[in-house]
CSV table of C-alpha atoms in Angstrom, one decimal:
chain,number,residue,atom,x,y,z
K,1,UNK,CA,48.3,67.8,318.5
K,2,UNK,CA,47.8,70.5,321.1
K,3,UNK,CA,44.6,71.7,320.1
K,4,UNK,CA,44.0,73.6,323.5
K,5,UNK,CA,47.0,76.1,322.1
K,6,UNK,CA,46.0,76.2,318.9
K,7,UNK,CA,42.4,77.2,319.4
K,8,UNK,CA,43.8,80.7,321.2
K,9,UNK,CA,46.2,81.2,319.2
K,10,UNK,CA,45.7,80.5,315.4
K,11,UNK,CA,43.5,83.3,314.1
K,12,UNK,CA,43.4,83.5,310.7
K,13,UNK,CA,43.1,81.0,307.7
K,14,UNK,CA,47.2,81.2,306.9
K,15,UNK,CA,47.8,80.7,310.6
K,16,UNK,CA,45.6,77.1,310.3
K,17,UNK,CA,47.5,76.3,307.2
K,18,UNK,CA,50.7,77.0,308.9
K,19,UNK,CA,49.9,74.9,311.5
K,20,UNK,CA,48.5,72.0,309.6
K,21,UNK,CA,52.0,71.9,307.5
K,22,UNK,CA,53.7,71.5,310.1
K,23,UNK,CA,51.4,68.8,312.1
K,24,UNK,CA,51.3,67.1,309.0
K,25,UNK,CA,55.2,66.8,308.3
K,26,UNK,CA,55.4,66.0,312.1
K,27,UNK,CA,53.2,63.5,311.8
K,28,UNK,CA,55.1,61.9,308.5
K,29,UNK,CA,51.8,61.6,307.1
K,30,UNK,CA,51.9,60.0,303.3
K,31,UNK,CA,50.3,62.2,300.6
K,32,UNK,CA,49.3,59.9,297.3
K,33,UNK,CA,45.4,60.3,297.5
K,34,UNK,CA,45.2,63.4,295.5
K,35,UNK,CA,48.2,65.8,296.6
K,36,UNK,CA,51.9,64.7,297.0
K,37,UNK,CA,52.7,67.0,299.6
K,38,UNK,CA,51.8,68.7,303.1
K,39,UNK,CA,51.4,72.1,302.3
K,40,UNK,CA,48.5,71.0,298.6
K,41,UNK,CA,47.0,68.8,301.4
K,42,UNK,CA,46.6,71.6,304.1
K,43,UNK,CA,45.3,74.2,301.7
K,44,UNK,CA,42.8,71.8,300.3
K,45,UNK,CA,41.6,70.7,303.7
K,46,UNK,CA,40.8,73.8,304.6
K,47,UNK,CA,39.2,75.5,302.1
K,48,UNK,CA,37.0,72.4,301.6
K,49,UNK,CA,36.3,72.7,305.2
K,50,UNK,CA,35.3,76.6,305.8
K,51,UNK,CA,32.9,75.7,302.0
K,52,UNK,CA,35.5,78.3,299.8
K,53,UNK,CA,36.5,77.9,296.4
K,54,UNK,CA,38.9,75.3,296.2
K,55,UNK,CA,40.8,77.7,293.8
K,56,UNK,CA,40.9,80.7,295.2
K,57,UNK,CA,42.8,80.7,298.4
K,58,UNK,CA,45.0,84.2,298.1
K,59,UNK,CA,42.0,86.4,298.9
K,60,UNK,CA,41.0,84.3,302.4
K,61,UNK,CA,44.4,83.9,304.0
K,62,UNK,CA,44.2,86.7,306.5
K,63,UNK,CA,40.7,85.6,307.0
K,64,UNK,CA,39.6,85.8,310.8
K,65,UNK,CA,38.1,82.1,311.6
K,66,UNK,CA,35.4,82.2,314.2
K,67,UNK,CA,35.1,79.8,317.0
K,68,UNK,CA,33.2,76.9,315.7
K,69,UNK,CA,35.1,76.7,312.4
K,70,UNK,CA,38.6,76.7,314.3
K,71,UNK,CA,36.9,74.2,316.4
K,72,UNK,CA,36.4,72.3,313.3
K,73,UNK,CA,38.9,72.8,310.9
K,74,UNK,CA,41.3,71.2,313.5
K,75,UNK,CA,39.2,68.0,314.1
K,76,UNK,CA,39.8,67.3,310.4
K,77,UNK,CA,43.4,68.2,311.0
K,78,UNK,CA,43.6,65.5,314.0
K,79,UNK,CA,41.8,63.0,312.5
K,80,UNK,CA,43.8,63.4,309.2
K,81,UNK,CA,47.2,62.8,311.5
K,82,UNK,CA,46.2,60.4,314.3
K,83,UNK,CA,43.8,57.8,312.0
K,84,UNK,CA,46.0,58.6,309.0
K,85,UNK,CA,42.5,59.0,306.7
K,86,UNK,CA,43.3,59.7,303.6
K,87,UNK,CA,41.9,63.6,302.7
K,88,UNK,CA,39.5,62.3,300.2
K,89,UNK,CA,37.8,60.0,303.1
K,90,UNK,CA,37.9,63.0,304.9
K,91,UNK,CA,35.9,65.5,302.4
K,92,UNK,CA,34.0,62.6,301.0
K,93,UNK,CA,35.4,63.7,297.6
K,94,UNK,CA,38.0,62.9,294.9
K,95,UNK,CA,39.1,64.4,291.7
K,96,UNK,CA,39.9,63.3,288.5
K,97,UNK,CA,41.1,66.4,286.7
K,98,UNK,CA,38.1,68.9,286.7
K,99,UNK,CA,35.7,65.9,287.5
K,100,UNK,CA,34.2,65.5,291.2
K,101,UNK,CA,33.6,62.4,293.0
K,102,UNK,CA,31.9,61.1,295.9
K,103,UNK,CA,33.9,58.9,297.7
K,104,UNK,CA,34.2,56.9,301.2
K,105,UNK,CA,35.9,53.9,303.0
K,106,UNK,CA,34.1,51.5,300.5
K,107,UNK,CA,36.0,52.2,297.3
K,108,UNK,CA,39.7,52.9,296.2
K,109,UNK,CA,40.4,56.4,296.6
K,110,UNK,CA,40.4,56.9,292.7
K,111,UNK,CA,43.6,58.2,291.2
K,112,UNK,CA,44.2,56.3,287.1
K,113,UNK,CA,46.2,57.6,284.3
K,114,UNK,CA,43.4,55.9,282.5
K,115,UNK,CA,41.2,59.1,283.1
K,116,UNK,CA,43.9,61.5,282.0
K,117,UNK,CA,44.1,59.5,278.7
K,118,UNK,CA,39.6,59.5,278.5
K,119,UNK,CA,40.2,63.3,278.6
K,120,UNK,CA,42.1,63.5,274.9
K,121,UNK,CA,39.5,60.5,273.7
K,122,UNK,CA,42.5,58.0,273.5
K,123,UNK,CA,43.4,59.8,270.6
K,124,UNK,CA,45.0,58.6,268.7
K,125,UNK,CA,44.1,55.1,269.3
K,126,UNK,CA,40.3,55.6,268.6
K,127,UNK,CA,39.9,58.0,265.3
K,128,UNK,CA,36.3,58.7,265.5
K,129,UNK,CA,34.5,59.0,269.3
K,130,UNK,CA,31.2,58.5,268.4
K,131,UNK,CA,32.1,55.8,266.6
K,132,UNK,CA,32.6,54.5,270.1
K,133,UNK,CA,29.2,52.5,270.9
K,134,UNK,CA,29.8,49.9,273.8
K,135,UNK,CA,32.3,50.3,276.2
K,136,UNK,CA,33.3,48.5,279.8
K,137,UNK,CA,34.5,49.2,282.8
K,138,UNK,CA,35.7,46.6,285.0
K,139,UNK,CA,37.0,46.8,288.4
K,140,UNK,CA,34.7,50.3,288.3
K,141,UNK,CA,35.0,50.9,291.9
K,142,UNK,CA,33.2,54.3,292.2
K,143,UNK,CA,32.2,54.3,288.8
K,144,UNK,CA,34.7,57.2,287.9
K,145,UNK,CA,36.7,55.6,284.7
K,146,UNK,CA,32.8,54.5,283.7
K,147,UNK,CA,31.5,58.1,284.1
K,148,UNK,CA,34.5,59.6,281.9
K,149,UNK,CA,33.8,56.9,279.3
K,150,UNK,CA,30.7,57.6,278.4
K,151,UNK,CA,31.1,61.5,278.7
K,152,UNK,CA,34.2,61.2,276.3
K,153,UNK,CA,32.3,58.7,273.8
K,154,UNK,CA,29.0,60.5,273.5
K,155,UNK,CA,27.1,57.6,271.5
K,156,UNK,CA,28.7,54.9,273.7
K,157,UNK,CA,26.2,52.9,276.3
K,158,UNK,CA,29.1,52.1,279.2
K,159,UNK,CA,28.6,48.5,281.5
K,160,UNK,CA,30.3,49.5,284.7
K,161,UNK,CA,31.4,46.4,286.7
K,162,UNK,CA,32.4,45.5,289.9
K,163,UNK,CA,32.6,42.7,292.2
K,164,UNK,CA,31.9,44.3,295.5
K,165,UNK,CA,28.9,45.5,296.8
K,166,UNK,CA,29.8,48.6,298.5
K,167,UNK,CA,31.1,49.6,295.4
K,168,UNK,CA,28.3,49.1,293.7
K,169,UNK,CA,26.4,51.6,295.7
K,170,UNK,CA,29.2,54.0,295.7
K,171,UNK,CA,29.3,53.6,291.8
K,172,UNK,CA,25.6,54.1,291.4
K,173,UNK,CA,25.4,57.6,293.8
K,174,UNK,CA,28.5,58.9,291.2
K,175,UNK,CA,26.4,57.6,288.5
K,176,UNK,CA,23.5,59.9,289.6
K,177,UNK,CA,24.9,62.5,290.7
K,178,UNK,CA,26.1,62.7,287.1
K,179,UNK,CA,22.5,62.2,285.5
K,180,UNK,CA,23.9,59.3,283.2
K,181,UNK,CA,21.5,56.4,284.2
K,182,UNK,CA,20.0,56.0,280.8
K,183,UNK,CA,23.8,55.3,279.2
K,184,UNK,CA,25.8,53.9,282.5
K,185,UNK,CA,24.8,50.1,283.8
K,186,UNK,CA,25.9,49.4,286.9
K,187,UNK,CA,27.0,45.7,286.8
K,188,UNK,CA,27.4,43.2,290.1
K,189,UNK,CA,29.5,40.6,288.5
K,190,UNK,CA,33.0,38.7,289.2
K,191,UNK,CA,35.6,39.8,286.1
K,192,UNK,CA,33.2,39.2,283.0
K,193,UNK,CA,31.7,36.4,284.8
K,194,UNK,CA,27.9,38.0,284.3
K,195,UNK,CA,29.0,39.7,280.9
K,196,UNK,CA,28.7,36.2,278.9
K,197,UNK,CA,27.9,37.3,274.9
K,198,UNK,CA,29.0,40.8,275.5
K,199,UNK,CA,30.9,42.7,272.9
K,200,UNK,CA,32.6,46.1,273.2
K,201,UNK,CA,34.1,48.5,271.5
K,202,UNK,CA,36.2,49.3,274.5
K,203,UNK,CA,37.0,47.9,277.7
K,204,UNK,CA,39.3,49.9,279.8
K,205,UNK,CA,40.0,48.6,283.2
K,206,UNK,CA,42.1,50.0,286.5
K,207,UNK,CA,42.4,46.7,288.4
K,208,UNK,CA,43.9,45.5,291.6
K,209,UNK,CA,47.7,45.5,290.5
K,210,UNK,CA,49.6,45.5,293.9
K,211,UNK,CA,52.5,43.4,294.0
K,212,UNK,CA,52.4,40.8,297.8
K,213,UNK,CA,55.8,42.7,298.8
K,214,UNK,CA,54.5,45.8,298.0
K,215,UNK,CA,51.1,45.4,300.1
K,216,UNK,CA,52.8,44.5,303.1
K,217,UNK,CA,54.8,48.0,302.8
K,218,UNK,CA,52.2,50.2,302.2
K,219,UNK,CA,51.7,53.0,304.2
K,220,UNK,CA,49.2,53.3,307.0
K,221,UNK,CA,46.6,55.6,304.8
K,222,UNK,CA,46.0,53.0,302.0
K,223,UNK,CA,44.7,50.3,304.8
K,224,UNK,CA,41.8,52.2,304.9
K,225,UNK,CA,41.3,51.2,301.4
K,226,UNK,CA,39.4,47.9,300.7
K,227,UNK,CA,42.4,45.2,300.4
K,228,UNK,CA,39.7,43.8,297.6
K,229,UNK,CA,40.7,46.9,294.8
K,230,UNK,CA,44.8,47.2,295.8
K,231,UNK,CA,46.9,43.8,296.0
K,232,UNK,CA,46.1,40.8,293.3
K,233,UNK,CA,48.6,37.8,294.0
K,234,UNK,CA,52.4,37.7,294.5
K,235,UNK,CA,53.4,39.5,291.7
K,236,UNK,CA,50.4,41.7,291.2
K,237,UNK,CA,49.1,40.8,287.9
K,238,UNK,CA,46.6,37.9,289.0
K,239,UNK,CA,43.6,40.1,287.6
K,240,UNK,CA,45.4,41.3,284.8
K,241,UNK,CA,45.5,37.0,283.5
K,242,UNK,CA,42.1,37.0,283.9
K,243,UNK,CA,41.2,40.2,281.7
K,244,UNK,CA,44.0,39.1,279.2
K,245,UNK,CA,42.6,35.4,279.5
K,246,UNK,CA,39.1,36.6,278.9
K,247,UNK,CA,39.1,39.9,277.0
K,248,UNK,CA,39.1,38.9,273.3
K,249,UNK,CA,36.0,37.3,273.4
K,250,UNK,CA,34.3,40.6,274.7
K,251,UNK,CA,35.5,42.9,272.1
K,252,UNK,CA,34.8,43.7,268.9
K,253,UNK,CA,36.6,42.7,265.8
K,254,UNK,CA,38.0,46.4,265.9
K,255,UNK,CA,37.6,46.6,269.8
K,256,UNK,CA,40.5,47.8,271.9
K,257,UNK,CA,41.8,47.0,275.3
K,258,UNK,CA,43.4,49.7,277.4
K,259,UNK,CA,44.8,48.7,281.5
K,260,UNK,CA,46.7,50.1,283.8
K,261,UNK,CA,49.2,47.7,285.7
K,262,UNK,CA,51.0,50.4,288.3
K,263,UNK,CA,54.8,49.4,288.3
K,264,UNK,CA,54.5,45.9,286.5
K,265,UNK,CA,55.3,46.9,283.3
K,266,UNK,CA,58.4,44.6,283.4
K,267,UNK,CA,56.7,41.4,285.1
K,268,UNK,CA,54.1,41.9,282.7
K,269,UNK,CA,56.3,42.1,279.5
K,270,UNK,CA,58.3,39.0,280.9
K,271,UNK,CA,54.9,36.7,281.4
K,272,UNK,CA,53.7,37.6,278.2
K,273,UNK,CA,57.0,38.1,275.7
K,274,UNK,CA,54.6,37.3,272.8
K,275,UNK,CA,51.7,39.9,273.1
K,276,UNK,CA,52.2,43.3,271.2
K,277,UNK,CA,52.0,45.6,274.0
K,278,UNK,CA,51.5,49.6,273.1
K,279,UNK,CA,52.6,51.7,275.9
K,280,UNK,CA,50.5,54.9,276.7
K,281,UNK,CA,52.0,57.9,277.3
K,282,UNK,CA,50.8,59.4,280.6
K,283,UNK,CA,52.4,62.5,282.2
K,284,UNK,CA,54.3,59.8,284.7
K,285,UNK,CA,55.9,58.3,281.8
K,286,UNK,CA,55.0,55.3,279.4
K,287,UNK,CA,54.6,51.9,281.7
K,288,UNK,CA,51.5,52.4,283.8
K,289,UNK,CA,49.0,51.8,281.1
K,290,UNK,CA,48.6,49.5,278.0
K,291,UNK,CA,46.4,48.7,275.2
K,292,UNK,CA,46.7,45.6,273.2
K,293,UNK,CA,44.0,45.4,270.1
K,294,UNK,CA,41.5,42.7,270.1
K,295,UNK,CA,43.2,40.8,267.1
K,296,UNK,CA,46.4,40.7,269.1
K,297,UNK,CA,45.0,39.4,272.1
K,298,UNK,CA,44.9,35.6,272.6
K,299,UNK,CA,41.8,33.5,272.0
C-alpha cells in the first residue's frame, strides 16, 4: 500500500473509502466475516474507526480527516490487506442482526442462520416462548446464539457450553456486557460431557461443520480463526454424530433440536436416511439448519 501518497493526498472521508476499495480488491481480500464485498467492508471500517454512526455515512463523506485519524484509518486498512484479519478482529466487534458482539482471535467470527431464526422465536416450531424454560447452547463460542436464546425465551435459564477456554472468557465478557448472568451459565465442558442429567427444552447448536477438503481451501482470513470451531473430520459432520448420538437424552419429552450443518445437508441426509429431518427456512435457502424433535431422535 503506498501509504506515504496516500497520507498527502486523500483528504476527505470518501477519498479513504475510495482508496480502501480499491486496496481491498487489489489485494483479492475475501469478505465472509460480516460483509460480502469491498466497498460494505470499506465503509464499515471507517466509520467504526473515525467513532461515527455505523448508519449514517451520507452526511460525513466530504468530511476533512485530520492527521492522526488518516494516520490511523490507513493502518487498519494495511493490516486488513497484508495479515488478511478479518474486519471483525479488527473492530473487536461482530453483528448478528441489530445485536453487538465483542469478538477477538479466540472465537469464530460469529455469523449462524441459527440467530436469524432466534429473532422470529422459531416460530412456528415453538408455539408459546415462555413456555421455553431450559435451553442449550453448545459449541457457544462467544456466547452469541446463548445471548439471543435467552433474550428470545424470556422464562428460559440458557447453559452455554464450550470446550475451549478462550472461548469461555470471550463468552462470559458477551455475557456481561449483556447483564444476563442470573439466566446465562457459562459451561467448560466437552459436547454434553459435564451436562449428565440435563434436560432442555431446547438445544440449538452452530458446531464445527467443515468438510477436510474444504479446510485445506479456505481462504487466508478464516486461519485466523481457531481450527477447534471450523473443520470436524473428513466429511464435516463428526460433531454433528455426537449431538445426534447424544441429544435425546438431554431434551425434554417435547424438547426440540435445531443445528446448523453449513453445506452438508446432503452427506447428512445420506448418513442418516432414517431420521425425519425438518429443514429451516433461512434467507440463504432451506439446507443450512435443521431440527429434528426429541421423539424422532435416536435413543
Amino acid at each position: 500500500m503506498t501509504d506515504p501518497a496516500a497520507r498527502s493526498e486523500l483528504i476527505t472521508i470518501r477519498d479513504f473509502i475510495r482508496y480502501a476499495v480499491s486496496r481491498f480488491n487489489a489485494a483479492q481480500l475475501f469478505f465472509g466475516h460480516g460483509s460480502d464485498n469491498a466497498w460494505d467492508e470499506a465503509v464499515y471500517l471507517t466509520l467504526h474507526t473515525l467513532h461515527l454512526p455505523l448508519d449514517r455515512l451520507e452526511p460525513f463523506l466530504d468530511a476533512r480527516l485530520l492527521p492522526g485519524e488518516r494516520e490511523t484509518l490507513l493502518g487498519v486498512f494495511r493490516r486488513r490487506c497484508e495479515e488478511r484479519l478479518p474486519a471483525a478482529y479488527l473492530t473487536n466487534e461482530a453483528w448478528l442482526g441489530e445485536h453487538r458482539f465483542y469478538v477477538d482471535e479466540r472465537v469464530i467470527v460469529p455469523r449462524s442462520f441459527i440467530a436469524e431464526l432466534l429473532q422470529e422465536q422459531l416460530t412456528p416450531w415453538i408455539e408459546d416462548p415462555w413456555a421455553i424454560h431450559s435451553a442449550l447452547d453448545l459449541c457457544t463460542g462467544s456466547g452469541c446464539l446463548a445471548i439471543l436464546t435467552a433474550l428470545a425465551f424470556p422464562e428460559a435459564e440458557v447453559d452455554a457450553v464450550d470446550l475451549s477456554e478462550d472461548a469461555i472468557s470471550v463468552a462470559e465478557r458477551n455475557v456481561a456486557d449483556y447483564h444476563l448472568n442470573d439466566r446465562v451459565n457459562i459451561i467448560q465442558s466437552d459436547a454434553f460431557t459435564r451436562l449428565a442429567g440435563k434436560r432442555y427444552d431446547l438445544i440449538i447448536s452452530n458446531p464445527p461443520y467443515v468438510n477436510a477438503e474444504s479446510v485445506d481451501l479456505l481462504p487466508p482470513e478464516y486461519l485466523h480463526e481457531p481450527e477447534l470451531a471450523l473443520g470436524s473430520g473428513e466429511d464435516g459432520l463428526d460433531f454433528t454424530r455426537i449431538i445426534l448420538a447424544e441429544a435425546k437424552k438431554h431434551l425434554t419429552e417435547d424438547g426440540i433440536l435445531v443445528v446448523e450443518i453449513g453445506h452438508n445437508r446432503d452427506a447428512l441426509e445420506a448418513a442418516y436416511p432414517n431420521l425425519p429431518f425438518i429443514w429451516l427456512d433461512t434467507e440463504a435457502g432451506d439446507e443450512y439448519v435443521f431440527l429434528l424433535r426429541a421423539e424422532d431422535l435416536p435413543e
